[in-house]
Amino acid sequence: MAEEKKESIIASALKLFAEKGYHNTKVSDIVKDAGMAQGTFYLYFKSKEDLFRCVAERCLDEIAGALAQGAQEQNAACNPAPMRSMIRRILEIYYSNLTIVNIINQHGAASPEIADISKQFYARMAGQIKDILKHSNAYPGYTEEQLDMTSYAKIGLVEMAAYQWFVERRNGPERIDELTEVLLGINMNCGLNAEGSSGL
Amino acid sequence: MAEEKKESIIASALKLFAEKGYHNTKVSDIVKDAGMAQGTFYLYFKSKEDLFRCVAERCLDEIAGALAQGAQEQNAACNPAPMRSMIRRILEIYYSNLTIVNIINQHGAASPEIADISKQFYARMAGQIKDILKHSNAYPGYTEEQLDMTSYAKIGLVEMAAYQWFVERRNGPERIDELTEVLLGINMNCGLNAEGSSGL
Amino acid sequence: MAEEKKESIIASALKLFAEKGYHNTKVSDIVKDAGMAQGTFYLYFKSKEDLFRCVAERCLDEIAGALAQGAQEQNAACNPAPMRSMIRRILEIYYSNLTIVNIINQHGAASPEIADISKQFYARMAGQIKDILKHSNAYPGYTEEQLDMTSYAKIGLVEMAAYQWFVERRNGPERIDELTEVLLGINMNCGLNAEGSSGL
Amino acid sequence: MAEEKKESIIASALKLFAEKGYHNTKVSDIVKDAGMAQGTFYLYFKSKEDLFRCVAERCLDEIAGALAQGAQEQNAACNPAPMRSMIRRILEIYYSNLTIVNIINQHGAASPEIADISKQFYARMAGQIKDILKHSNAYPGYTEEQLDMTSYAKIGLVEMAAYQWFVERRNGPERIDELTEVLLGINMNCGLNAEGSSGL
DNA sequence: GATGAATGAGAATTCATTCAT
DNA sequence: CATGAATGAATTCTCATTCAT
């Protein structure tokens, strides 16, 4: 039951942070939403900042965990289109976590500890993508650094698309497949056959 | 001299917002950095929020202006590689504005007015990219919506790469060419020739 | 076993009050130290203040009791040096109670009830000393009030010395004899033979 | 005027601490007494504890300063009865500072920084008394440590007498001379001519 | 215009006490 | 008897904004 209370605080915080942002969410809002007294909050968290750390850690861990699990299942199955699966997985997971990921990135700017958590999260995700790139041998001759940049860039691509799709345009999960195909079809050097990515 | 004071406040605010985030930057920090009294601030801005609006508007206008100008010059010159030029331009502009763009996006979550400014900014950028896509006829048969997603996704790709490259890895502008080529070489459907973006 | 629990609370409280003062000792600290649940505390004491009263009363009773007992033994034995014995006894008793006596005096300032307990304690001690002074006829011609002042002053003298000796300089009981002799040798009108305590 | 405000806070704090103790005095009480808003308090002090530090430091410095000044004047005048003057000076100064000195000693228990200030204060006072003892050659053959104890003991004697006289018995300053003579007449080894402070 | 001290509403945090199990 | 999670009133502290000089 102690865990229940803690979970209930985290759930309310997640909801409210996503709705109003970290700074516009008062501790009093959280406990009101969670249906408990203000003092109870401090039985489970040292401070509002401490709660945020927990929320961020758990949220990103969950996402990263889901991604990693998906990756394993695929490798086991000798997945013939790992990039497509990866994109679909990221989209699925982001679907229910986008605003909170944004909040975390926001608040990170002001709190080095959160910045670290978030940095590690992206590093993990980029690592998984880099693995796919290496196995597919799609970018022969690339340095590690260039593969890093490619991986991070792909994350950014999916994140931005997800934000537009789910948050701005309020689409539900039913068209994730279509979005996946659109993203998969993206080629940065579009329609310019006279010149390739010559320099690399 | 009235304008000087205002500029000086904006400059300090830009610096401090980028360093510590909006909420962790106190009005007192800004005026201290700008070397003036606290009351002076309110001669030039109605409130802290008002300052933020100014900073955001100006910053995004600058970026969008530079992008638009670049686009025109290119069209005039019948640029043979518009996507490459676009990416390089975005990278150049982001190089000196990255942190503040982040802050603006962050704060948007908590302030509808800023969210609007930021939304319009991205819409403008996406519009330009969509134009390029249409002219290049790189994505035949795509719906408008699908072209939108493609455009936004490309912005996200460049933004994330820029963030990693300039902020996290502290690179200077001297390797923008190389980064441009890497991004240009990105193909989301990497190494999977058996299946194209079939469904679209 | 009920008594055991109560004693255990008092013991922990004594220790913690001495270490950190009354206000910096939380009820939660006390029960943690005593190894019991927070609620248990209120089975034995009406409130934190009530505990303090008990601690203070018991502590001062113990001291006063030891002093009184010593006094009787001496009178019975026609003690030839009652002041020396008195000082040694006070030192011995203070040795194990000094910090708590301090705490009691401190807290008294803020709590009239405790102030009373402490006042009565000193009054008892001063009374005993006054008796010695009267029997020894050391201050002929003194009014009762002047004898009172003399008695209280002597208590202060011993208290301060004890504090310095035991608390600040961390001496153990092995040098109580030496300290007794030093205190016994104190003459306020030191080295000034031309003038005595003339006016009295 | 900045100084005025600060002084006014300190004055109110001194008064209220003396009346009700540190913990029973709220910041809101202090500012109400000083006639200003709560926020103003924090322009001048980092916290309530910070205020206390200031009050303690200033108060003890003032007392020690007055004592030191008195000491100098006397030396210059080849004072024939330095101990009497010293006692009278301590009594005079304590007369208006007794309760606050008590408060400081109290709070010191819980705050190492205050404990230090208070310790140094007593060390300074004891040093002055030790000088008198040495010059008067009243305790020949004493070790430094024994002289220390004697000095501290004398301070305790005066303090306790002052407390009884001024605080408990509410005497005013008009009988300071009489009290001085009583204290000066104190001889710890009262009425026991058969035995001196033999062992030293 | 410029100042910067003063404001006070609003937020976070503490902790003695209660009470259902 | 014992527990310890829950309470919420009380308190400290923050900071955007105002205003007299």
JSON list of C-alpha atoms in Angstrom, two decimals, chain B:
[
{"chain": "B", "resi": 1, "resn": "MET", "atom": "CA", "xyz": [19.35, 54.80, -25.91]},
{"chain": "B", "resi": 2, "resn": "ALA", "atom": "CA", "xyz": [15.96, 53.55, -24.97]},
{"chain": "B", "resi": 3, "resn": "GLU", "atom": "CA", "xyz": [16.42, 50.92, -27.65]},
{"chain": "B", "resi": 4, "resn": "GLU", "atom": "CA", "xyz": [19.90, 50.16, -26.34]},
{"chain": "B", "resi": 5, "resn": "LYS", "atom": "CA", "xyz": [18.54, 49.31, -22.92]},
{"chain": "B", "resi": 6, "resn": "LYS", "atom": "CA", "xyz": [15.89, 47.08, -24.40]},
{"chain": "B", "resi": 7, "resn": "GLU", "atom": "CA", "xyz": [18.43, 45.28, -26.54]},
{"chain": "B", "resi": 8, "resn": "SER", "atom": "CA", "xyz": [20.68, 44.82, -23.59]},
{"chain": "B", "resi": 9, "resn": "ILE", "atom": "CA", "xyz": [17.86, 43.20, -21.62]},
{"chain": "B", "resi": 10, "resn": "ILE", "atom": "CA", "xyz": [17.04, 40.90, -24.50]},
{"chain": "B", "resi": 11, "resn": "ALA", "atom": "CA", "xyz": [20.67, 39.93, -24.93]},
{"chain": "B", "resi": 12, "resn": "SER", "atom": "CA", "xyz": [21.04, 39.08, -21.27]},
{"chain": "B", "resi": 13, "resn": "ALA", "atom": "CA", "xyz": [17.78, 37.21, -21.25]},
{"chain": "B", "resi": 14, "resn": "LEU", "atom": "CA", "xyz": [18.77, 35.17, -24.29]},
{"chain": "B", "resi": 15, "resn": "LYS", "atom": "CA", "xyz": [22.03, 34.23, -22.64]},
{"chain": "B", "resi": 16, "resn": "LEU", "atom": "CA", "xyz": [20.50, 33.34, -19.30]},
{"chain": "B", "resi": 17, "resn": "PHE", "atom": "CA", "xyz": [17.47, 31.51, -20.69]},
{"chain": "B", "resi": 18, "resn": "ALA", "atom": "CA", "xyz": [19.86, 29.39, -22.73]},
{"chain": "B", "resi": 19, "resn": "GLU", "atom": "CA", "xyz": [22.06, 28.72, -19.69]},
{"chain": "B", "resi": 20, "resn": "LYS", "atom": "CA", "xyz": [19.47, 28.05, -17.03]},
{"chain": "B", "resi": 21, "resn": "GLY", "atom": "CA", "xyz": [16.06, 27.83, -18.63]},
{"chain": "B", "resi": 22, "resn": "TYR", "atom": "CA", "xyz": [13.19, 30.27, -18.37]},
{"chain": "B", "resi": 23, "resn": "HIS", "atom": "CA", "xyz": [11.96, 29.40, -14.91]},
{"chain": "B", "resi": 24, "resn": "ASN", "atom": "CA", "xyz": [15.36, 29.34, -13.31]},
{"chain": "B", "resi": 25, "resn": "THR", "atom": "CA", "xyz": [16.21, 32.75, -14.66]},
{"chain": "B", "resi": 26, "resn": "LYS", "atom": "CA", "xyz": [14.95, 35.43, -12.31]},
{"chain": "B", "resi": 27, "resn": "VAL", "atom": "CA", "xyz": [14.20, 38.96, -13.44]},
{"chain": "B", "resi": 28, "resn": "SER", "atom": "CA", "xyz": [16.83, 39.96, -10.93]},
{"chain": "B", "resi": 29, "resn": "ASP", "atom": "CA", "xyz": [19.39, 37.79, -12.74]},
{"chain": "B", "resi": 30, "resn": "ILE", "atom": "CA", "xyz": [18.59, 39.44, -16.04]},
{"chain": "B", "resi": 31, "resn": "VAL", "atom": "CA", "xyz": [18.90, 43.01, -14.83]},
{"chain": "B", "resi": 32, "resn": "LYS", "atom": "CA", "xyz": [22.06, 42.19, -12.91]},
{"chain": "B", "resi": 33, "resn": "ASP", "atom": "CA", "xyz": [23.57, 40.76, -16.07]},
{"chain": "B", "resi": 34, "resn": "ALA", "atom": "CA", "xyz": [22.38, 43.73, -18.08]},
{"chain": "B", "resi": 35, "resn": "GLY", "atom": "CA", "xyz": [23.75, 46.13, -15.48]},
{"chain": "B", "resi": 36, "resn": "MET", "atom": "CA", "xyz": [20.62, 48.04, -14.60]},
{"chain": "B", "resi": 37, "resn": "ALA", "atom": "CA", "xyz": [18.08, 48.37, -11.83]},
{"chain": "B", "resi": 38, "resn": "GLN", "atom": "CA", "xyz": [15.17, 46.03, -11.38]},
{"chain": "B", "resi": 39, "resn": "GLY", "atom": "CA", "xyz": [12.61, 48.74, -11.96]},
{"chain": "B", "resi": 40, "resn": "THR", "atom": "CA", "xyz": [14.14, 49.63, -15.31]},
{"chain": "B", "resi": 41, "resn": "PHE", "atom": "CA", "xyz": [13.09, 46.26, -16.62]},
{"chain": "B", "resi": 42, "resn": "TYR", "atom": "CA", "xyz": [9.44, 47.26, -16.34]},
{"chain": "B", "resi": 43, "resn": "LEU", "atom": "CA", "xyz": [9.96, 50.39, -18.35]},
{"chain": "B", "resi": 44, "resn": "TYR", "atom": "CA", "xyz": [10.64, 48.19, -21.35]},
{"chain": "B", "resi": 45, "resn": "PHE", "atom": "CA", "xyz": [8.59, 45.07, -20.74]},
{"chain": "B", "resi": 46, "resn": "LYS", "atom": "CA", "xyz": [5.20, 44.60, -19.22]},
{"chain": "B", "resi": 47, "resn": "SER", "atom": "CA", "xyz": [6.26, 41.41, -17.49]},
{"chain": "B", "resi": 48, "resn": "LYS", "atom": "CA", "xyz": [8.72, 38.57, -17.58]},
{"chain": "B", "resi": 49, "resn": "GLU", "atom": "CA", "xyz": [6.33, 36.69, -19.84]},
{"chain": "B", "resi": 50, "resn": "ASP", "atom": "CA", "xyz": [6.22, 39.69, -22.14]},
{"chain": "B", "resi": 51, "resn": "LEU", "atom": "CA", "xyz": [9.99, 39.69, -22.40]},
{"chain": "B", "resi": 52, "resn": "PHE", "atom": "CA", "xyz": [9.89, 36.03, -23.28]},
{"chain": "B", "resi": 53, "resn": "ARG", "atom": "CA", "xyz": [7.41, 36.65, -26.05]},
{"chain": "B", "resi": 54, "resn": "CYS", "atom": "CA", "xyz": [9.69, 39.33, -27.49]},
{"chain": "B", "resi": 55, "resn": "VAL", "atom": "CA", "xyz": [12.75, 37.15, -27.26]},
{"chain": "B", "resi": 56, "resn": "ALA", "atom": "CA", "xyz": [10.96, 34.23, -28.87]},
{"chain": "B", "resi": 57, "resn": "GLU", "atom": "CA", "xyz": [9.36, 36.23, -31.63]},
{"chain": "B", "resi": 58, "resn": "ARG", "atom": "CA", "xyz": [12.53, 38.00, -32.55]},
{"chain": "B", "resi": 59, "resn": "CYS", "atom": "CA", "xyz": [14.61, 34.86, -32.47]},
{"chain": "B", "resi": 60, "resn": "LEU", "atom": "CA", "xyz": [12.25, 32.83, -34.60]},
{"chain": "B", "resi": 61, "resn": "ASP", "atom": "CA", "xyz": [11.72, 35.72, -37.03]},
{"chain": "B", "resi": 62, "resn": "GLU", "atom": "CA", "xyz": [15.44, 35.97, -37.50]},
{"chain": "B", "resi": 63, "resn": "ILE", "atom": "CA", "xyz": [15.78, 32.30, -38.20]},
{"chain": "B", "resi": 64, "resn": "ALA", "atom": "CA", "xyz": [12.81, 32.13, -40.49]},
{"chain": "B", "resi": 65, "resn": "GLY", "atom": "CA", "xyz": [13.95, 35.27, -42.30]},
{"chain": "B", "resi": 66, "resn": "ALA", "atom": "CA", "xyz": [17.37, 33.84, -42.94]},
{"chain": "B", "resi": 67, "resn": "LEU", "atom": "CA", "xyz": [15.80, 30.66, -44.24]},
{"chain": "B", "resi": 68, "resn": "ALA", "atom": "CA", "xyz": [13.43, 32.52, -46.54]},
{"chain": "B", "resi": 69, "resn": "GLN", "atom": "CA", "xyz": [16.19, 34.70, -47.90]},
{"chain": "B", "resi": 70, "resn": "GLY", "atom": "CA", "xyz": [18.32, 31.68, -48.61]},
{"chain": "B", "resi": 71, "resn": "ALA", "atom": "CA", "xyz": [15.44, 30.02, -50.36]},
{"chain": "B", "resi": 72, "resn": "GLN", "atom": "CA", "xyz": [14.90, 32.98, -52.68]},
{"chain": "B", "resi": 73, "resn": "GLU", "atom": "CA", "xyz": [18.52, 33.30, -53.60]},
{"chain": "B", "resi": 74, "resn": "GLN", "atom": "CA", "xyz": [18.53, 29.68, -54.54]},
{"chain": "B", "resi": 75, "resn": "ASN", "atom": "CA", "xyz": [15.44, 29.69, -56.61]},
{"chain": "B", "resi": 76, "resn": "ALA", "atom": "CA", "xyz": [16.81, 32.64, -58.48]},
{"chain": "B", "resi": 77, "resn": "ALA", "atom": "CA", "xyz": [20.00, 30.75, -59.17]},
{"chain": "B", "resi": 78, "resn": "CYS", "atom": "CA", "xyz": [18.17, 27.62, -60.24]},
{"chain": "B", "resi": 79, "resn": "ASN", "atom": "CA", "xyz": [19.98, 25.78, -57.51]},
{"chain": "B", "resi": 80, "resn": "PRO", "atom": "CA", "xyz": [20.60, 22.22, -58.59]},
{"chain": "B", "resi": 81, "resn": "ALA", "atom": "CA", "xyz": [20.76, 20.83, -55.01]},
{"chain": "B", "resi": 82, "resn": "PRO", "atom": "CA", "xyz": [18.13, 22.67, -53.00]},
{"chain": "B", "resi": 83, "resn": "MET", "atom": "CA", "xyz": [17.94, 20.12, -50.20]},
{"chain": "B", "resi": 84, "resn": "ARG", "atom": "CA", "xyz": [21.67, 20.27, -49.54]},
{"chain": "B", "resi": 85, "resn": "SER", "atom": "CA", "xyz": [21.57, 24.08, -49.42]},
{"chain": "B", "resi": 86, "resn": "MET", "atom": "CA", "xyz": [18.54, 24.01, -47.16]},
{"chain": "B", "resi": 87, "resn": "ILE", "atom": "CA", "xyz": [20.20, 21.66, -44.71]},
{"chain": "B", "resi": 88, "resn": "ARG", "atom": "CA", "xyz": [23.38, 23.68, -44.66]},
{"chain": "B", "resi": 89, "resn": "ARG", "atom": "CA", "xyz": [21.45, 26.87, -44.08]},
{"chain": "B", "resi": 90, "resn": "ILE", "atom": "CA", "xyz": [19.44, 25.38, -41.25]},
{"chain": "B", "resi": 91, "resn": "LEU", "atom": "CA", "xyz": [22.61, 24.07, -39.64]},
{"chain": "B", "resi": 92, "resn": "GLU", "atom": "CA", "xyz": [24.31, 27.44, -39.93]},
{"chain": "B", "resi": 93, "resn": "ILE", "atom": "CA", "xyz": [21.41, 29.28, -38.40]},
{"chain": "B", "resi": 94, "resn": "TYR", "atom": "CA", "xyz": [20.82, 26.73, -35.68]},
{"chain": "B", "resi": 95, "resn": "TYR", "atom": "CA", "xyz": [24.47, 26.86, -34.78]},
{"chain": "B", "resi": 96, "resn": "SER", "atom": "CA", "xyz": [24.03, 30.22, -33.13]},
{"chain": "B", "resi": 97, "resn": "ASN", "atom": "CA", "xyz": [20.48, 29.78, -31.92]},
{"chain": "B", "resi": 98, "resn": "LEU", "atom": "CA", "xyz": [20.16, 26.24, -30.79]},
{"chain": "B", "resi": 99, "resn": "THR", "atom": "CA", "xyz": [19.75, 26.59, -27.08]},
{"chain": "B", "resi": 100, "resn": "ILE", "atom": "CA", "xyz": [17.24, 29.35, -27.35]},
{"chain": "B", "resi": 101, "resn": "VAL", "atom": "CA", "xyz": [15.20, 27.38, -29.83]},
{"chain": "B", "resi": 102, "resn": "ASN", "atom": "CA", "xyz": [15.13, 24.62, -27.26]},
{"chain": "B", "resi": 103, "resn": "ILE", "atom": "CA", "xyz": [14.02, 26.95, -24.54]},
{"chain": "B", "resi": 104, "resn": "ILE", "atom": "CA", "xyz": [11.27, 28.29, -26.69]},
{"chain": "B", "resi": 105, "resn": "ASN", "atom": "CA", "xyz": [9.99, 24.83, -27.45]},
{"chain": "B", "resi": 106, "resn": "GLN", "atom": "CA", "xyz": [10.18, 23.94, -23.80]},
{"chain": "B", "resi": 107, "resn": "HIS", "atom": "CA", "xyz": [8.39, 26.94, -22.50]},
{"chain": "B", "resi": 108, "resn": "GLY", "atom": "CA", "xyz": [5.71, 26.53, -25.10]},
{"chain": "B", "resi": 109, "resn": "ALA", "atom": "CA", "xyz": [4.31, 23.62, -23.14]},
{"chain": "B", "resi": 110, "resn": "ALA", "atom": "CA", "xyz": [3.40, 25.99, -20.33]},
{"chain": "B", "resi": 111, "resn": "SER", "atom": "CA", "xyz": [2.39, 29.06, -22.30]},
{"chain": "B", "resi": 112, "resn": "PRO", "atom": "CA", "xyz": [-0.10, 28.83, -25.14]},
{"chain": "B", "resi": 113, "resn": "GLU", "atom": "CA", "xyz": [1.02, 32.09, -26.69]},
{"chain": "B", "resi": 114, "resn": "ILE", "atom": "CA", "xyz": [4.61, 30.94, -27.10]},
{"chain": "B", "resi": 115, "resn": "ALA", "atom": "CA", "xyz": [3.41, 27.59, -28.31]},
{"chain": "B", "resi": 116, "resn": "ASP", "atom": "CA", "xyz": [1.69, 29.45, -31.14]},
{"chain": "B", "resi": 117, "resn": "ILE", "atom": "CA", "xyz": [4.78, 31.38, -32.12]},
{"chain": "B", "resi": 118, "resn": "SER", "atom": "CA", "xyz": [6.83, 28.24, -32.18]},
{"chain": "B", "resi": 119, "resn": "LYS", "atom": "CA", "xyz": [4.18, 26.35, -34.09]},
{"chain": "B", "resi": 120, "resn": "GLN", "atom": "CA", "xyz": [4.06, 28.99, -36.80]},
{"chain": "B", "resi": 121, "resn": "PHE", "atom": "CA", "xyz": [7.81, 28.98, -37.05]},
{"chain": "B", "resi": 122, "resn": "TYR", "atom": "CA", "xyz": [7.91, 25.28, -37.74]},
{"chain": "B", "resi": 123, "resn": "ALA", "atom": "CA", "xyz": [5.01, 25.58, -40.13]},
{"chain": "B", "resi": 124, "resn": "ARG", "atom": "CA", "xyz": [6.93, 28.14, -42.16]},
{"chain": "B", "resi": 125, "resn": "MET", "atom": "CA", "xyz": [10.02, 25.99, -42.29]},
{"chain": "B", "resi": 126, "resn": "ALA", "atom": "CA", "xyz": [8.02, 22.91, -43.16]},
{"chain": "B", "resi": 127, "resn": "GLY", "atom": "CA", "xyz": [6.29, 24.86, -45.93]},
{"chain": "B", "resi": 128, "resn": "GLN", "atom": "CA", "xyz": [9.60, 25.71, -47.54]},
{"chain": "B", "resi": 129, "resn": "ILE", "atom": "CA", "xyz": [10.76, 22.14, -47.41]},
{"chain": "B", "resi": 130, "resn": "LYS", "atom": "CA", "xyz": [7.48, 20.92, -48.83]},
{"chain": "B", "resi": 131, "resn": "ASP", "atom": "CA", "xyz": [7.97, 23.27, -51.76]},
{"chain": "B", "resi": 132, "resn": "ILE", "atom": "CA", "xyz": [11.33, 21.74, -52.44]},
{"chain": "B", "resi": 133, "resn": "LEU", "atom": "CA", "xyz": [9.87, 18.27, -52.22]},
{"chain": "B", "resi": 134, "resn": "LYS", "atom": "CA", "xyz": [7.12, 19.16, -54.64]},
{"chain": "B", "resi": 135, "resn": "HIS", "atom": "CA", "xyz": [9.44, 20.77, -57.16]},
{"chain": "B", "resi": 136, "resn": "SER", "atom": "CA", "xyz": [11.83, 17.88, -57.04]},
{"chain": "B", "resi": 137, "resn": "ASN", "atom": "CA", "xyz": [8.96, 15.47, -57.51]},
{"chain": "B", "resi": 138, "resn": "ALA", "atom": "CA", "xyz": [10.77, 13.13, -55.17]},
{"chain": "B", "resi": 139, "resn": "TYR", "atom": "CA", "xyz": [7.66, 11.75, -53.57]},
{"chain": "B", "resi": 140, "resn": "PRO", "atom": "CA", "xyz": [5.17, 11.22, -56.36]},
{"chain": "B", "resi": 141, "resn": "GLY", "atom": "CA", "xyz": [1.72, 10.12, -55.31]},
{"chain": "B", "resi": 142, "resn": "TYR", "atom": "CA", "xyz": [2.05, 11.44, -51.77]},
{"chain": "B", "resi": 143, "resn": "THR", "atom": "CA", "xyz": [-0.92, 13.19, -50.20]},
{"chain": "B", "resi": 144, "resn": "GLU", "atom": "CA", "xyz": [-0.46, 16.69, -48.82]},
{"chain": "B", "resi": 145, "resn": "GLU", "atom": "CA", "xyz": [-0.55, 15.25, -45.35]},
{"chain": "B", "resi": 146, "resn": "GLN", "atom": "CA", "xyz": [2.14, 12.75, -46.17]},
{"chain": "B", "resi": 147, "resn": "LEU", "atom": "CA", "xyz": [4.31, 15.50, -47.62]},
{"chain": "B", "resi": 148, "resn": "ASP", "atom": "CA", "xyz": [3.74, 17.51, -44.42]},
{"chain": "B", "resi": 149, "resn": "MET", "atom": "CA", "xyz": [4.90, 14.66, -42.28]},
{"chain": "B", "resi": 150, "resn": "THR", "atom": "CA", "xyz": [7.92, 14.17, -44.47]},
{"chain": "B", "resi": 151, "resn": "SER", "atom": "CA", "xyz": [8.80, 17.84, -44.17]},
{"chain": "B", "resi": 152, "resn": "TYR", "atom": "CA", "xyz": [8.42, 18.01, -40.43]},
{"chain": "B", "resi": 153, "resn": "ALA", "atom": "CA", "xyz": [10.35, 14.80, -40.03]},
{"chain": "B", "resi": 154, "resn": "LYS", "atom": "CA", "xyz": [13.24, 16.26, -41.97]},
{"chain": "B", "resi": 155, "resn": "ILE", "atom": "CA", "xyz": [13.29, 19.31, -39.70]},
{"chain": "B", "resi": 156, "resn": "GLY", "atom": "CA", "xyz": [13.39, 17.04, -36.68]},
{"chain": "B", "resi": 157, "resn": "LEU", "atom": "CA", "xyz": [16.24, 15.13, -38.21]},
{"chain": "B", "resi": 158, "resn": "VAL", "atom": "CA", "xyz": [18.33, 18.25, -38.73]},
{"chain": "B", "resi": 159, "resn": "GLU", "atom": "CA", "xyz": [17.45, 19.69, -35.33]},
{"chain": "B", "resi": 160, "resn": "MET", "atom": "CA", "xyz": [18.45, 16.61, -33.42]},
{"chain": "B", "resi": 161, "resn": "ALA", "atom": "CA", "xyz": [21.67, 16.27, -35.36]},
{"chain": "B", "resi": 162, "resn": "ALA", "atom": "CA", "xyz": [22.47, 19.91, -34.79]},
{"chain": "B", "resi": 163, "resn": "TYR", "atom": "CA", "xyz": [21.85, 19.56, -31.09]},
{"chain": "B", "resi": 164, "resn": "GLN", "atom": "CA", "xyz": [24.12, 16.56, -30.80]},
{"chain": "B", "resi": 165, "resn": "TRP", "atom": "CA", "xyz": [26.78, 18.08, -32.97]},
{"chain": "B", "resi": 166, "resn": "PHE", "atom": "CA", "xyz": [26.92, 21.60, -31.63]},
{"chain": "B", "resi": 167, "resn": "VAL", "atom": "CA", "xyz": [25.66, 21.36, -28.06]},
{"chain": "B", "resi": 168, "resn": "GLU", "atom": "CA", "xyz": [26.51, 17.90, -26.79]},
{"chain": "B", "resi": 169, "resn": "ARG", "atom": "CA", "xyz": [29.71, 17.39, -28.79]},
{"chain": "B", "resi": 170, "resn": "ARG", "atom": "CA", "xyz": [30.65, 21.05, -28.79]},
{"chain": "B", "resi": 171, "resn": "ASN", "atom": "CA", "xyz": [31.68, 21.15, -32.42]},
{"chain": "B", "resi": 172, "resn": "GLY", "atom": "CA", "xyz": [32.17, 24.51, -34.04]},
{"chain": "B", "resi": 173, "resn": "PRO", "atom": "CA", "xyz": [30.88, 25.59, -37.44]},
{"chain": "B", "resi": 174, "resn": "GLU", "atom": "CA", "xyz": [33.97, 24.40, -39.30]},
{"chain": "B", "resi": 175, "resn": "ARG", "atom": "CA", "xyz": [32.56, 20.93, -39.91]},
{"chain": "B", "resi": 176, "resn": "ILE", "atom": "CA", "xyz": [29.13, 21.96, -41.06]},
{"chain": "B", "resi": 177, "resn": "ASP", "atom": "CA", "xyz": [29.91, 20.73, -44.59]},
{"chain": "B", "resi": 178, "resn": "GLU", "atom": "CA", "xyz": [30.71, 17.28, -43.37]},
{"chain": "B", "resi": 179, "resn": "LEU", "atom": "CA", "xyz": [27.58, 17.12, -41.21]},
{"chain": "B", "resi": 180, "resn": "THR", "atom": "CA", "xyz": [25.53, 18.30, -44.18]},
{"chain": "B", "resi": 181, "resn": "GLU", "atom": "CA", "xyz": [26.79, 15.45, -46.29]},
{"chain": "B", "resi": 182, "resn": "VAL", "atom": "CA", "xyz": [26.09, 12.91, -43.57]},
{"chain": "B", "resi": 183, "resn": "LEU", "atom": "CA", "xyz": [22.52, 14.14, -43.17]},
{"chain": "B", "resi": 184, "resn": "LEU", "atom": "CA", "xyz": [22.05, 14.25, -46.92]},
{"chain": "B", "resi": 185, "resn": "GLY", "atom": "CA", "xyz": [23.12, 10.64, -47.10]},
{"chain": "B", "resi": 186, "resn": "ILE", "atom": "CA", "xyz": [20.46, 9.48, -44.71]},
{"chain": "B", "resi": 187, "resn": "ASN", "atom": "CA", "xyz": [17.95, 7.08, -46.13]},
{"chain": "B", "resi": 188, "resn": "MET", "atom": "CA", "xyz": [15.46, 5.80, -43.62]},
{"chain": "B", "resi": 189, "resn": "ASN", "atom": "CA", "xyz": [14.96, 2.52, -45.38]},
{"chain": "B", "resi": 190, "resn": "CYS", "atom": "CA", "xyz": [18.59, 1.69, -45.08]},
{"chain": "B", "resi": 191, "resn": "GLY", "atom": "CA", "xyz": [20.04, -1.47, -46.57]},
{"chain": "B", "resi": 192, "resn": "LEU", "atom": "CA", "xyz": [16.79, -3.17, -47.29]},
{"chain": "B", "resi": 193, "resn": "ASN", "atom": "CA", "xyz": [16.50, -3.38, -51.00]},
{"chain": "B", "resi": 194, "resn": "ALA", "atom": "CA", "xyz": [14.03, -6.26, -51.02]},
{"chain": "B", "resi": 195, "resn": "GLU", "atom": "CA", "xyz": [11.29, -3.98, -49.78]},
{"chain": "B", "resi": 196, "resn": "GLY", "atom": "CA", "xyz": [10.76, -0.38, -50.65]},
{"chain": "B", "resi": 197, "resn": "SER", "atom": "CA", "xyz": [8.39, 2.03, -49.06]},
{"chain": "B", "resi": 198, "resn": "SER", "atom": "CA", "xyz": [6.00, -0.17, -50.82]},
{"chain": "B", "resi": 199, "resn": "GLY", "atom": "CA", "xyz": [2.72, 0.80, -49.36]},
{"chain": "B", "resi": 200, "resn": "LEU", "atom": "CA", "xyz": [2.57, 4.39, -50.51]}
]
